[in-house]
Coordinates of C-alpha atoms in Angstrom, one line a residue:
M1 CA 244.4 184.7 349.7
S2 CA 243.6 184.8 346.0
T3 CA 240.9 182.6 344.4
I4 CA 242.1 179.6 342.5
P5 CA 241.2 180.4 338.8
V6 CA 241.3 176.8 337.5
F7 CA 239.3 174.1 339.2
K8 CA 237.3 171.0 338.4
I9 CA 233.5 171.1 338.4
A10 CA 230.9 168.3 338.6
P11 CA 228.5 168.4 335.7
T12 CA 225.0 167.0 335.8
I13 CA 223.3 164.2 333.8
Q14 CA 219.9 164.2 332.0
Q15 CA 218.4 160.8 331.3
Y16 CA 215.9 161.6 328.6
D17 CA 214.5 158.6 326.8
W18 CA 216.2 159.5 323.5
G19 CA 219.7 159.0 325.0
K20 CA 222.1 156.2 324.3
P21 CA 221.9 153.2 326.7
G22 CA 224.4 152.6 329.4
S23 CA 228.1 152.7 328.6
T24 CA 227.5 153.1 324.8
A25 CA 226.8 156.8 325.7
K26 CA 229.8 159.2 325.9
V27 CA 227.7 161.0 328.5
A28 CA 227.9 157.9 330.8
Q29 CA 231.5 157.2 329.8
F30 CA 232.6 160.7 330.8
A31 CA 230.7 160.6 334.0
T32 CA 232.4 157.2 334.9
T33 CA 235.9 158.1 334.0
S34 CA 235.8 161.5 335.7
K35 CA 234.4 159.8 338.9
L36 CA 231.3 162.1 338.9
P37 CA 230.1 162.1 342.6
G38 CA 227.1 159.8 343.1
F39 CA 227.2 158.4 339.6
T40 CA 226.7 154.7 339.0
I41 CA 226.1 153.5 335.5
D42 CA 222.9 151.5 334.7
Q43 CA 223.4 149.6 331.4
S44 CA 219.7 149.6 330.8
A45 CA 219.2 153.3 331.3
P46 CA 219.4 156.1 328.7
Y47 CA 222.1 158.8 329.1
A48 CA 221.2 161.8 327.0
E49 CA 222.9 165.0 328.1
L50 CA 225.8 166.2 330.3
W51 CA 225.3 169.7 331.4
M52 CA 228.1 172.1 332.3
G53 CA 227.1 175.5 333.6
T54 CA 224.9 177.4 335.9
H55 CA 221.3 176.9 334.6
V56 CA 219.0 176.7 337.5
K57 CA 217.3 173.5 336.3
S58 CA 220.5 171.5 336.8
P59 CA 223.5 173.5 337.9
S60 CA 227.1 172.2 338.1
R61 CA 229.0 172.2 341.3
V62 CA 232.6 172.8 342.4
Y63 CA 234.0 169.3 342.4
S64 CA 236.1 169.6 345.6
T65 CA 233.5 171.2 347.8
G66 CA 230.0 170.5 346.3
E67 CA 229.2 174.2 346.3
V68 CA 226.8 175.3 343.5
L69 CA 229.0 176.8 340.8
S70 CA 226.9 180.0 340.4
E71 CA 227.2 180.6 344.2
H72 CA 230.9 180.3 344.0
L73 CA 231.1 182.6 341.0
A74 CA 228.9 185.2 342.7
K75 CA 231.3 185.2 345.7
H76 CA 234.3 185.6 343.3
P77 CA 233.1 187.9 340.4
E78 CA 236.6 188.3 339.1
L79 CA 236.3 184.7 337.8
I80 CA 233.6 185.9 335.4
G81 CA 235.3 189.3 334.7
A82 CA 233.9 192.8 334.8
S83 CA 233.2 193.2 331.1
V84 CA 231.2 189.9 330.8
S85 CA 229.3 190.6 334.1
K86 CA 228.3 194.0 332.8
K87 CA 227.3 192.9 329.3
F88 CA 225.3 189.8 330.3
D89 CA 224.2 190.7 333.9
A90 CA 226.2 187.8 335.4
S91 CA 226.5 189.4 338.8
N92 CA 224.5 186.6 340.3
G93 CA 227.1 184.1 339.1
N94 CA 225.2 182.8 336.2
L95 CA 227.2 182.2 333.0
P96 CA 225.8 183.5 329.7
F97 CA 226.2 180.1 328.1
L98 CA 225.3 176.4 328.8
F99 CA 227.8 173.7 327.6
K100 CA 226.7 170.2 326.9
V101 CA 227.6 166.7 325.6
L102 CA 224.7 164.9 323.8
S103 CA 224.5 161.1 323.2
I104 CA 221.5 160.5 320.8
E105 CA 220.0 157.1 320.1
K106 CA 216.5 158.2 319.0
A107 CA 215.5 161.4 317.2
L108 CA 214.9 164.5 319.2
S109 CA 211.6 166.4 318.7
I110 CA 210.9 168.7 315.8
Q111 CA 211.6 172.0 317.5
S112 CA 212.8 175.5 317.6
H113 CA 213.9 178.0 320.2
P114 CA 212.4 181.5 320.8
D115 CA 214.1 184.8 320.5
K116 CA 214.5 186.9 323.7
A117 CA 211.2 188.8 323.3
T118 CA 209.2 185.6 322.6
A119 CA 211.0 183.8 325.4
A120 CA 210.0 186.5 327.9
K121 CA 206.4 186.3 326.8
L122 CA 206.2 182.5 326.9
H123 CA 207.9 182.4 330.3
A124 CA 205.5 184.9 331.7
A125 CA 202.4 183.1 330.3
Q126 CA 203.6 179.5 330.9
P127 CA 206.4 179.3 333.4
D128 CA 205.8 175.6 334.0
I129 CA 206.7 174.9 330.4
Y130 CA 209.1 177.7 329.4
K131 CA 211.4 177.7 332.4
D132 CA 213.3 181.0 331.8
P133 CA 213.0 184.2 329.9
N134 CA 216.1 183.8 327.7
H135 CA 216.7 182.9 324.1
K136 CA 218.5 179.7 323.1
P137 CA 220.7 180.0 320.0
E138 CA 222.8 176.9 319.9
M139 CA 225.8 175.4 318.1
T140 CA 226.3 171.6 317.6
L141 CA 229.8 170.3 317.0
A142 CA 230.0 166.6 316.0
L143 CA 232.1 164.1 318.0
T144 CA 230.9 161.2 315.9
P145 CA 229.1 161.0 312.6
F146 CA 226.0 163.0 313.4
L147 CA 222.6 163.1 311.6
A148 CA 220.4 166.2 311.9
L149 CA 217.5 168.1 310.4
C150 CA 218.4 171.8 310.3
G151 CA 216.4 174.7 308.8
F152 CA 214.0 174.6 305.8
R153 CA 215.2 173.0 302.6
P154 CA 215.5 175.2 299.5
L155 CA 212.0 175.9 298.1
S156 CA 212.8 174.0 294.9
S157 CA 213.8 170.9 297.0
I158 CA 210.5 171.0 298.9
A159 CA 208.7 171.5 295.6
S160 CA 210.4 168.4 294.2
S161 CA 209.1 166.3 297.1
L162 CA 205.6 167.7 296.6
K163 CA 205.7 166.6 293.0
H164 CA 207.2 163.2 293.5
T165 CA 205.8 162.0 296.9
P166 CA 202.0 161.8 296.6
E167 CA 201.5 160.9 300.3
F168 CA 203.2 164.1 301.3
A169 CA 201.2 166.2 298.8
A170 CA 198.0 164.7 300.0
L171 CA 198.3 166.6 303.3
I172 CA 198.2 170.0 301.7
P173 CA 195.2 171.7 300.2
Q174 CA 195.6 172.3 296.5
H175 CA 195.5 176.1 296.6
I176 CA 198.3 176.1 299.1
Q177 CA 200.4 173.7 296.9
D178 CA 199.7 175.9 293.8
A179 CA 200.7 179.1 295.5
F180 CA 203.9 177.5 296.8
L181 CA 204.9 175.8 293.6
S182 CA 204.4 179.1 291.7
L183 CA 207.1 180.7 293.9
S184 CA 209.4 177.7 294.3
T185 CA 211.8 178.9 291.6
S186 CA 211.8 182.5 292.8
S187 CA 215.0 184.4 292.6
T188 CA 214.2 185.9 296.0
P189 CA 213.5 182.7 298.1
T190 CA 213.5 184.7 301.4
G191 CA 211.2 187.4 300.2
P192 CA 207.9 188.1 302.1
L193 CA 205.7 186.3 299.6
E194 CA 208.0 183.2 299.5
K195 CA 208.1 183.1 303.3
A196 CA 204.3 183.4 303.5
A197 CA 203.9 180.5 301.0
L198 CA 206.3 178.4 303.0
R199 CA 204.6 179.1 306.2
D200 CA 201.2 178.2 304.7
L201 CA 202.7 174.9 303.5
F202 CA 204.3 174.0 306.8
E203 CA 201.2 174.9 308.8
A204 CA 199.1 172.7 306.5
V205 CA 201.3 169.8 307.2
M206 CA 201.8 170.3 311.0
T207 CA 198.1 170.9 311.6
A208 CA 196.8 168.1 309.3
D209 CA 194.2 166.0 311.1
S210 CA 195.1 162.5 312.1
G211 CA 192.3 161.1 309.9
T212 CA 194.3 162.5 306.9
F213 CA 197.9 162.1 307.8
K214 CA 198.0 158.7 309.5
P215 CA 196.6 156.7 306.5
Q216 CA 199.0 158.6 304.2
L217 CA 201.9 157.9 306.5
E218 CA 201.0 154.2 306.7
T219 CA 200.8 154.1 302.9
L220 CA 204.2 155.9 302.5
V221 CA 205.9 153.7 305.1
E222 CA 204.6 150.5 303.5
R223 CA 205.7 151.7 300.0
Y224 CA 209.2 152.6 301.3
K225 CA 209.5 149.2 303.1
R226 CA 208.8 147.5 299.7
G227 CA 211.5 149.7 298.1
A228 CA 209.0 151.2 295.7
M229 CA 210.6 154.6 295.2
M230 CA 208.9 157.1 292.9
H231 CA 211.0 158.8 290.3
G232 CA 212.7 161.8 291.8
E233 CA 212.5 160.6 295.4
I234 CA 215.6 160.5 297.6
Q235 CA 216.7 157.3 299.3
D236 CA 218.1 159.1 302.3
L237 CA 214.8 160.8 303.0
A238 CA 213.0 157.5 302.6
D239 CA 215.3 155.9 305.1
L240 CA 214.8 158.9 307.5
V241 CA 211.0 158.5 307.3
L242 CA 211.3 154.8 308.1
R243 CA 213.7 155.6 311.0
C244 CA 211.3 158.2 312.5
N245 CA 208.2 156.1 312.1
T246 CA 209.9 153.2 313.8
Q247 CA 210.8 155.4 316.8
F248 CA 207.6 157.4 316.8
P249 CA 204.9 155.4 314.9
G250 CA 202.2 157.4 313.3
D251 CA 203.7 160.8 314.1
I252 CA 203.3 163.9 311.8
G253 CA 206.9 164.7 312.5
S254 CA 208.0 162.0 310.0
F255 CA 206.8 164.3 307.2
C256 CA 209.3 166.9 308.2
A257 CA 211.9 164.8 306.3
F258 CA 210.5 166.5 303.2
L259 CA 210.6 170.0 304.6
L260 CA 213.9 170.3 306.5
N261 CA 217.5 169.9 305.4
Y262 CA 218.9 166.5 306.3
V263 CA 222.6 166.6 307.0
T264 CA 225.4 164.2 308.1
L265 CA 228.1 166.0 310.0
K266 CA 231.5 164.4 310.2
P267 CA 233.5 164.7 313.4
G268 CA 234.7 168.3 313.7
E269 CA 231.9 169.8 311.6
A270 CA 229.4 172.2 313.3
I271 CA 226.0 173.8 312.7
F272 CA 224.4 176.8 314.3
L273 CA 220.7 177.2 314.8
G274 CA 219.4 180.7 315.7
A275 CA 216.1 181.7 317.0
G276 CA 213.1 180.4 315.0
E277 CA 215.0 177.8 313.0
P278 CA 213.3 174.4 312.9
H279 CA 215.5 171.5 313.6
A280 CA 215.8 168.0 315.1
Y281 CA 218.9 166.0 315.9
V282 CA 218.5 162.4 314.7
S283 CA 221.5 160.4 315.9
G284 CA 225.1 160.6 317.0
E285 CA 227.1 162.4 319.7
C286 CA 228.2 166.0 319.9
I287 CA 229.4 168.9 321.9
E288 CA 226.6 171.5 322.1
C289 CA 226.8 175.1 323.4
M290 CA 224.0 177.6 323.7
A291 CA 222.8 180.7 325.5
N292 CA 221.9 179.8 329.1
S293 CA 218.4 178.6 328.5
D294 CA 216.3 175.4 328.3
N295 CA 213.4 176.9 326.3
V296 CA 212.2 174.5 323.5
I297 CA 209.0 174.8 321.4
R298 CA 208.1 171.3 320.2
A299 CA 205.8 170.1 317.4
G300 CA 206.6 166.5 316.5
L301 CA 208.6 163.3 317.2
T302 CA 208.1 163.6 320.9
P303 CA 205.9 162.3 323.8
K304 CA 206.3 165.8 325.4
L305 CA 203.9 168.7 325.1
R306 CA 203.5 170.0 321.5
D307 CA 203.1 173.7 321.1
I308 CA 202.3 173.8 317.4
P309 CA 200.7 177.3 317.3
N310 CA 203.8 178.9 318.9
L311 CA 206.1 177.0 316.7
I312 CA 204.3 178.1 313.6
S313 CA 204.1 181.7 314.7
T314 CA 207.8 182.1 315.6
L315 CA 209.7 180.4 312.8
T316 CA 211.8 182.6 310.4
Y317 CA 210.7 180.6 307.3
T318 CA 214.1 181.1 305.7
A319 CA 214.6 178.4 303.1
S320 CA 218.2 177.7 302.2
P321 CA 220.8 175.0 301.6
P322 CA 222.1 173.5 304.8
T323 CA 225.4 175.3 304.4
K324 CA 223.7 178.4 305.7
H325 CA 223.8 176.8 309.1
Y326 CA 227.4 175.5 309.0
V327 CA 230.0 177.1 311.3
F328 CA 233.3 177.0 309.5
P329 CA 236.3 176.7 311.9
S330 CA 239.3 178.9 312.0
P331 CA 242.6 178.8 313.9
F332 CA 242.4 180.2 317.4
T333 CA 244.5 183.3 317.8
T334 CA 246.7 183.5 320.9
D335 CA 249.1 186.4 321.4
N336 CA 248.8 187.5 317.8
A337 CA 249.7 184.1 316.6
T338 CA 247.6 181.3 315.3
S339 CA 247.9 177.6 316.2
S340 CA 247.1 174.4 314.4
A341 CA 246.4 172.7 317.7
S342 CA 243.5 175.0 318.7
T343 CA 240.5 175.5 316.4
L344 CA 237.9 178.2 316.9
Y345 CA 234.2 177.8 316.2
D346 CA 232.6 181.2 316.4
P347 CA 228.9 181.4 315.7
P348 CA 227.2 184.8 315.0
I349 CA 226.0 185.5 318.6
P350 CA 227.9 187.1 321.6
E351 CA 227.2 184.6 324.3
F352 CA 229.7 181.9 323.4
S353 CA 232.4 180.5 321.2
V354 CA 234.0 177.0 321.4
V355 CA 237.7 176.1 320.9
E356 CA 238.8 172.6 320.1
V357 CA 242.3 171.7 321.5
K358 CA 243.9 168.7 319.9
L359 CA 247.5 167.9 321.0
A360 CA 249.8 165.1 319.9
P361 CA 251.4 163.0 322.7
R362 CA 253.6 165.2 324.9
A363 CA 252.8 168.3 322.9
E364 CA 252.0 171.7 324.6
E365 CA 249.7 174.6 323.8
M366 CA 249.4 178.0 325.3
H367 CA 246.1 180.0 325.4
R368 CA 246.2 183.7 325.9
P369 CA 244.1 185.1 328.8
V370 CA 240.5 185.1 327.8
M371 CA 238.7 188.1 329.3
G372 CA 235.7 186.1 330.4
P373 CA 234.9 182.7 331.9
S374 CA 235.5 179.3 330.3
I375 CA 234.4 175.7 330.8
M376 CA 236.4 172.8 329.4
I377 CA 235.8 169.1 329.0
V378 CA 238.4 166.5 328.1
T379 CA 237.1 164.1 325.4
D380 CA 240.2 162.1 324.8
G381 CA 243.5 161.4 326.5
E382 CA 245.1 162.9 329.6
G383 CA 246.9 166.1 330.2
I384 CA 248.1 168.8 332.6
V385 CA 246.7 172.3 332.8
R386 CA 249.3 174.9 334.0
W387 CA 248.8 178.5 335.0
G388 CA 250.4 181.3 337.0
R389 CA 253.9 182.9 337.0
P390 CA 256.9 180.5 336.4
E391 CA 258.1 180.9 340.0
K392 CA 254.6 180.1 341.4
E393 CA 253.1 177.9 338.6
E394 CA 250.1 175.8 339.5
K395 CA 248.8 172.8 337.8
L396 CA 245.7 170.5 337.4
D397 CA 245.9 166.9 336.1
V398 CA 242.9 166.2 333.9
G399 CA 241.7 163.1 332.1
L400 CA 238.8 161.7 330.0
G401 CA 235.5 163.2 331.0
D402 CA 237.0 165.8 333.4
V403 CA 235.3 169.2 333.4
F404 CA 237.0 172.2 334.7
F405 CA 236.5 176.0 334.9
V406 CA 239.0 178.6 333.8
G407 CA 238.6 182.1 335.3
A408 CA 238.7 185.3 333.3
G409 CA 242.1 186.7 332.5
T410 CA 243.9 183.4 333.1
E411 CA 246.7 182.3 330.7
V412 CA 246.7 178.5 330.6
R413 CA 249.1 176.0 329.1
F414 CA 247.9 172.5 328.1
C415 CA 250.3 169.6 328.1
A416 CA 249.4 166.2 326.7
K417 CA 250.7 163.1 328.4
E418 CA 251.4 159.8 326.6
K419 CA 248.4 159.9 324.2
E420 CA 246.7 162.4 322.0
F421 CA 244.8 164.9 324.2
V422 CA 241.5 166.5 323.0
A423 CA 239.4 169.0 324.9
Y424 CA 236.7 171.5 324.1
R425 CA 236.5 175.0 325.6
A426 CA 233.4 177.1 325.8
L427 CA 234.2 180.7 326.4
V428 CA 232.7 184.2 326.3
E429 CA 234.4 187.6 326.0
A430 CA 232.9 191.1 325.9
D431 CA 234.3 194.2 324.2

């Protein structure tokens, strides 16, 4: 008897304190409507992340049997596919990606993720903190208006804040300021000298002693509360400082508003953060996909462990406009044709891509066989997933919040019911 290639899975929930409360969180909404086993909503509790995948920290299960997904895939390697299993060593049933939904009420930590070599070293040295030896490049795709810090601002923008925000400048020794400002209009902003100057500046801020930065932050917050903006300051950054200080009073991370790009993503817009790129998600809800890892190096806006030395030593110090981090979508190609209903987000790493499927009521969409595993989640509406030969076609009814697996090499057809149907598909293929 052949293995069923399309089946529902039960994701897991993470209740970090930055999550949205109760039924305001899509994470909780999806868990409720999909009848996640054992889930009962608590309106006073935060719901931060929905995990869909095989990470050992919190693995998904086959919905109908409760079997751990990785164990099921290990028994049926054809569901992952030979090429993906070989390229990513997925013979133990572990997928190369981790798929998530995030519901963010409070800012996440100022953080970065290590590359593979660094992750292996950190895991070997501190396995209780860095839980696995893998890297964690990630892509965030906005479901709602989404605020984020991503990557270092252009050098000239940071220089402007140094010149116009005295409380920020007060954290940085004058010789470091002078060296940075002398290079801030360089025609090679990612050159070695420029990167070194940016590193020195960032390190000076993040390692400033509390006797210096806390009085300056208090002065800055009080000034912004009065609306006393200096010439050349940006209102959005002032608002961000106030937001961060309200959520994390007296935290050095508030000053990262002057160092990192601050963006507002519209629904459907996406950013990619590779290894060593500093970032922090501020508010909103999103689809997130990443390599199968939970490694995070934190340095601010968090009650968790801060590893400032490792953060400073592993960043790329690439200053650029935020557009550098944007992932621009393209039509998903199926059988040498493109479709307006399926949109591909393809970041510059091999572990994953994400396809958005958006169907009008009663519309249909065919996806070619993908030669690797996929996980899908329905974020709006109801539909039917069909697969198999016409004379032996099988189907799965899916609705809001349902998560399901699609095995390698399976052609699938999505059929919307009475309302618009929206789903997101994380997938991986290997040449």
